Coordinates of C-alpha atoms in Angstrom, one line a residue:
X1 CA 43.0 -69.1 20.0
X2 CA 43.8 -65.9 21.9
X3 CA 46.1 -63.5 20.0
X4 CA 48.8 -61.6 21.8
X5 CA 51.1 -58.8 20.8
X6 CA 54.5 -59.5 22.4
X7 CA 56.8 -58.6 19.5
X8 CA 56.4 -57.0 16.1
X9 CA 56.4 -60.1 14.1
X10 CA 53.4 -61.5 16.0
X11 CA 51.5 -59.7 13.1
X12 CA 51.7 -60.9 9.5
X13 CA 52.1 -58.2 6.9
X14 CA 48.4 -58.3 6.1
X15 CA 47.5 -58.0 9.8
X16 CA 49.9 -55.1 10.4
X17 CA 48.3 -53.3 7.4
X18 CA 44.8 -54.0 8.7
X19 CA 45.6 -52.5 12.1
X20 CA 47.2 -49.4 10.5
X21 CA 44.1 -49.0 8.3
X22 CA 42.0 -49.3 11.4
X23 CA 44.2 -46.7 13.2
X24 CA 43.4 -44.2 10.4
X25 CA 39.7 -44.8 10.9
X26 CA 40.0 -44.5 14.7
X27 CA 41.9 -41.3 14.4
X28 CA 39.3 -39.9 12.0
X29 CA 36.4 -40.7 14.2
X30 CA 37.8 -41.1 17.7
X31 CA 34.8 -42.4 19.6
X32 CA 33.1 -44.6 17.0
X33 CA 34.6 -47.9 18.3
X34 CA 33.3 -49.1 21.6
X35 CA 34.4 -52.7 22.0
X36 CA 35.0 -52.2 25.7
X37 CA 31.6 -50.7 26.5
X38 CA 30.2 -51.9 29.8
X39 CA 32.7 -50.6 30.8
X40 CA 35.0 -53.6 30.6
X41 CA 38.4 -53.2 32.3
X42 CA 41.9 -53.5 30.8
X43 CA 44.8 -54.0 33.3
X44 CA 47.8 -51.7 32.4
X45 CA 50.8 -52.8 34.4
X46 CA 53.9 -50.7 34.9
X47 CA 57.4 -51.9 36.0
X48 CA 58.9 -48.8 34.5
X49 CA 58.0 -45.1 34.8
X50 CA 56.0 -43.8 31.8
X51 CA 54.4 -40.7 30.3
X52 CA 53.3 -41.6 26.7
X53 CA 52.5 -45.2 27.4
X54 CA 50.5 -44.5 30.5
X55 CA 48.5 -41.6 29.0
X56 CA 47.8 -43.2 25.6
X57 CA 46.6 -46.5 27.0
X58 CA 44.5 -44.9 29.7
X59 CA 42.9 -42.4 27.3
X60 CA 42.6 -45.0 24.6
X61 CA 40.9 -47.6 26.8
X62 CA 38.4 -44.9 28.0
X63 CA 37.8 -43.8 24.4
X64 CA 36.9 -47.5 23.5
X65 CA 34.3 -47.5 26.3
X66 CA 36.4 -49.3 28.9
X67 CA 38.0 -48.6 32.2
X68 CA 41.8 -48.7 32.6
X69 CA 43.1 -50.3 35.7
X70 CA 46.6 -48.9 36.3
X71 CA 48.8 -51.3 38.3
X72 CA 52.3 -50.6 39.6
X73 CA 54.3 -53.7 40.3
X74 CA 55.9 -51.8 43.2
X75 CA 52.5 -52.0 44.9
X76 CA 51.4 -55.5 43.7
X77 CA 52.5 -59.1 44.1
X78 CA 53.7 -59.4 40.5
X79 CA 57.5 -59.6 40.4
X80 CA 57.6 -60.4 44.1
X81 CA 55.7 -63.2 45.6
X82 CA 53.7 -64.0 42.4
X83 CA 54.7 -65.3 39.0
X84 CA 53.5 -63.6 35.8
X85 CA 51.5 -66.8 34.9
X86 CA 49.7 -66.8 38.3
X87 CA 49.0 -63.1 38.0
X88 CA 47.5 -63.6 34.5
X89 CA 45.3 -66.4 35.8
X90 CA 43.8 -64.0 38.3
X91 CA 43.5 -61.1 36.0
X92 CA 42.0 -63.0 33.0
X93 CA 38.8 -63.7 35.0
X94 CA 38.2 -60.0 35.6
X95 CA 39.7 -58.0 32.7
X96 CA 39.3 -57.9 28.9
X97 CA 43.1 -57.6 28.2
X98 CA 46.4 -57.1 29.9
X99 CA 49.0 -54.5 28.9
X100 CA 52.4 -54.7 30.5
X101 CA 55.4 -52.3 30.4
X102 CA 58.3 -54.3 31.8
X103 CA 61.9 -55.4 31.6
X104 CA 62.3 -59.1 30.6
X105 CA 60.6 -60.3 27.4
X106 CA 60.5 -63.7 29.1
X107 CA 58.0 -62.4 31.7
X108 CA 55.6 -61.3 28.9
X109 CA 55.9 -64.7 27.2
X110 CA 55.2 -66.5 30.5
X111 CA 52.1 -64.2 31.1
X112 CA 50.7 -64.9 27.7
X113 CA 51.2 -68.6 27.7
X114 CA 47.8 -70.2 28.3
X115 CA 46.2 -66.8 29.1
X116 CA 42.6 -66.5 27.8
X117 CA 42.8 -62.7 27.2
X118 CA 45.2 -60.7 25.0
X119 CA 48.5 -59.7 26.5
X120 CA 50.2 -56.6 25.0
X121 CA 53.8 -55.7 25.2
X122 CA 53.8 -52.0 26.1
X123 CA 57.7 -52.1 26.2
X124 CA 60.3 -54.7 27.2
X125 CA 64.1 -54.6 27.1
X126 CA 63.9 -56.4 23.7
X127 CA 61.0 -54.8 21.8
X128 CA 58.7 -51.8 21.7
X129 CA 56.0 -53.0 19.3
X130 CA 53.3 -50.5 20.2
X131 CA 55.7 -47.6 19.5
X132 CA 56.4 -49.1 16.1
X133 CA 52.8 -49.2 15.1
X134 CA 52.6 -45.5 16.0
X135 CA 55.8 -44.8 14.0
X136 CA 54.6 -46.7 11.0
X137 CA 51.2 -44.8 11.2
X138 CA 53.1 -41.5 11.3
X139 CA 55.4 -42.4 8.4
X140 CA 52.4 -43.5 6.3
X141 CA 50.5 -40.3 7.1
X142 CA 53.4 -38.2 5.8
X143 CA 54.6 -40.4 2.9
X144 CA 51.4 -42.1 1.9
X145 CA 53.0 -45.6 1.9
X146 CA 55.5 -47.8 3.7
X147 CA 56.7 -50.4 1.3
X148 CA 60.0 -49.5 -0.4
X149 CA 60.9 -46.6 1.9
X150 CA 64.3 -46.6 3.5
X151 CA 64.6 -46.1 7.3
X152 CA 67.9 -45.4 9.1
X153 CA 68.0 -46.0 12.8
X154 CA 71.1 -44.6 14.5
X155 CA 72.5 -45.4 17.9
X156 CA 72.1 -48.4 20.1
X157 CA 71.3 -51.2 17.7
X158 CA 70.6 -53.6 20.5
X159 CA 67.9 -51.3 21.9
X160 CA 64.2 -52.3 21.9
X161 CA 63.5 -49.6 19.3
X162 CA 66.1 -50.8 16.9
X163 CA 65.1 -54.4 17.2
X164 CA 61.4 -53.5 16.7
X165 CA 62.3 -51.4 13.7
X166 CA 64.0 -54.4 12.1
X167 CA 60.9 -56.7 12.6
X168 CA 58.1 -54.2 12.0
X169 CA 59.9 -52.4 9.1
X170 CA 60.6 -55.7 7.4
X171 CA 57.0 -56.7 7.9
X172 CA 55.9 -53.5 6.2
X173 CA 58.3 -54.1 3.2
X174 CA 60.7 -51.3 4.2
X175 CA 64.4 -51.2 3.8
X176 CA 65.8 -51.0 7.4
X177 CA 69.3 -49.9 8.1
X178 CA 70.7 -50.0 11.6
X179 CA 73.7 -47.7 12.1
X180 CA 75.4 -48.8 15.3
X181 CA 79.0 -49.3 16.6
X182 CA 80.5 -52.7 17.4
X183 CA 79.1 -54.1 20.7
X184 CA 75.9 -52.2 20.1
X185 CA 74.5 -54.3 17.3
X186 CA 71.1 -56.0 17.4
X187 CA 70.7 -59.6 18.4
X188 CA 71.7 -62.0 15.6
X189 CA 68.5 -63.9 16.1
X190 CA 66.4 -60.7 15.5
X191 CA 68.4 -59.8 12.4
X192 CA 67.9 -63.3 11.1
X193 CA 64.1 -63.1 11.7
X194 CA 63.9 -59.7 10.0
X195 CA 65.8 -60.9 7.0
X196 CA 63.5 -63.9 6.7
X197 CA 60.5 -61.6 6.8
X198 CA 62.0 -59.1 4.3
X199 CA 62.6 -61.9 1.8
X200 CA 58.8 -62.4 1.8
X201 CA 57.8 -58.7 1.7
X202 CA 60.4 -57.2 -0.6
X203 CA 62.1 -55.2 2.1
X204 CA 65.7 -55.4 3.2
X205 CA 67.9 -55.3 6.3
X206 CA 71.4 -54.0 6.9
X207 CA 73.5 -53.4 10.0
X208 CA 76.2 -50.8 9.4
X209 CA 78.9 -49.3 11.5
X210 CA 79.2 -46.1 9.4
X211 CA 76.4 -43.7 10.4
X212 CA 76.8 -41.8 7.1
X213 CA 76.3 -45.0 5.1
X214 CA 73.3 -45.8 7.1
X215 CA 71.6 -42.4 6.6
X216 CA 72.6 -41.9 3.0
X217 CA 69.5 -41.3 0.9
X218 CA 67.2 -42.5 3.7
X219 CA 63.5 -41.4 3.7
X220 CA 63.3 -41.6 7.4
X221 CA 65.9 -41.1 10.2
X222 CA 65.2 -42.4 13.7
X223 CA 67.1 -42.4 16.9
X224 CA 66.4 -43.0 20.6
X225 CA 67.9 -42.2 23.9
X226 CA 71.4 -43.7 24.5
X227 CA 70.7 -44.4 28.1
X228 CA 67.6 -46.4 28.6
X229 CA 65.9 -47.1 32.0
X230 CA 68.0 -49.5 34.0
X231 CA 71.2 -48.6 32.3
X232 CA 72.0 -45.3 34.0
X233 CA 75.3 -46.7 35.3
X234 CA 76.5 -47.1 31.7
X235 CA 75.9 -43.5 30.8
X236 CA 79.5 -42.4 30.4
X237 CA 80.5 -45.4 28.4
X238 CA 77.4 -45.1 26.2
X239 CA 78.0 -41.5 25.4
X240 CA 81.6 -42.2 24.5
X241 CA 80.7 -45.2 22.3
X242 CA 77.7 -43.7 20.6
X243 CA 78.9 -40.1 20.2
X244 CA 79.5 -40.5 16.5
X245 CA 75.9 -41.5 15.9
X246 CA 74.3 -38.2 17.0
X247 CA 71.7 -37.0 14.5
X248 CA 72.9 -33.6 13.4
X249 CA 71.8 -31.2 10.6
X250 CA 74.9 -32.4 8.7
X251 CA 73.8 -36.0 9.0
X252 CA 70.2 -35.2 8.0
X253 CA 71.6 -33.5 4.9
X254 CA 72.9 -36.9 3.7
X255 CA 69.4 -38.3 3.8
X256 CA 66.8 -37.9 1.1
X257 CA 65.4 -34.4 0.5
X258 CA 62.6 -33.8 3.0
X259 CA 63.5 -36.9 5.1
X260 CA 61.4 -37.3 8.2
X261 CA 63.0 -37.4 11.7
X262 CA 61.4 -39.6 14.4
X263 CA 62.2 -40.1 18.1
X264 CA 60.0 -42.0 20.5
X265 CA 60.8 -39.6 23.4
X266 CA 61.9 -38.6 25.9
X267 CA 64.8 -37.0 24.1
X268 CA 68.2 -35.9 25.4
X269 CA 68.9 -32.9 23.2
X270 CA 72.6 -32.5 22.5
X271 CA 73.3 -36.2 23.0
X272 CA 71.5 -38.5 20.5
X273 CA 70.0 -35.6 18.5
X274 CA 70.7 -31.9 18.1
X275 CA 67.9 -29.6 19.2
X276 CA 67.8 -28.0 15.7
X277 CA 66.8 -31.4 14.2
X278 CA 64.2 -32.6 16.7
X279 CA 62.7 -29.1 16.9
X280 CA 63.1 -28.5 13.2
X281 CA 60.8 -28.8 10.2
X282 CA 61.7 -32.4 9.3
X283 CA 60.7 -33.6 12.8
X284 CA 57.4 -35.4 13.2
X285 CA 57.9 -36.4 16.8
X286 CA 54.7 -34.8 18.1
X287 CA 52.6 -36.5 15.5
X288 CA 54.4 -39.7 16.4
X289 CA 53.6 -39.2 20.1
X290 CA 49.9 -38.6 19.4
X291 CA 49.7 -41.6 17.2
X292 CA 50.5 -43.9 20.1
X293 CA 46.9 -43.3 21.1
X294 CA 45.3 -44.1 17.7
X295 CA 47.6 -47.1 16.9
X296 CA 47.1 -48.7 20.3
X297 CA 43.3 -48.3 20.1
X298 CA 43.3 -50.0 16.7
X299 CA 45.5 -52.8 18.1
X300 CA 43.1 -53.4 21.0
X301 CA 40.1 -53.3 18.8
X302 CA 41.7 -55.9 16.5
X303 CA 42.9 -58.2 19.3
X304 CA 39.5 -58.2 20.8
X305 CA 37.9 -59.1 17.5
X306 CA 40.1 -62.2 17.4
X307 CA 38.6 -63.5 20.7

């Protein structure tokens, strides 16, 4: 059966750990793995603009011996005259895998249904699972472990990053706290799924309105932009509603000594995070950005091994 990676809980705890172990090996010896030698082609489709996703997948696919085929939906039939399932049926006869950065999660699910090559969610409105693999790799590099650590995510709890932290963090046995105001809470179904996973892994899940309570004693503090692509018309309201969740030096002081700060970038300094935090000694955002490359390479190697 073809394996896909559409949301973080598509991986079991053991599978997630295996991919992170593989990412460590890939990072140590960058060109050792060549599963795409030929070169085989991987289609990388973009509905949204991108820097880190585009670069890390293009470079990573080349590192693995393959050829990245970058497709913009603005210049293709996908999303216009052709359905995701029909596009997948065309691509699967010519490429080894499909990577898609898009809006609706439903489109990814339609593309993956019945497709004979792996489909990877490079970002959707609901989840950002490839980023979470990079984040977990970064945290593990700096803390040596994941299970039992407490992570506080501040800001829009309904964002793809917050919801992926719930699922991926619970899968890793972490204690995940989402600090978000009312009307910005994660989907109830995602919280329920995360709680069910945490019950099996020894992690925990909490959604809190008080940012200080969310951050108190946390080992890792995470935030993301308040105004995601496609929501620019909500900017003024989002700044008003989320203003109390800015990551400041004072808020970081409430976390555990030496707590890490993560942000998937791009960052709006002065809005969701103060410059002194993201550019300060507790920030590991540049390691995090680099680790997109290694984590995604490991993911592709693992998915191709399941074929």
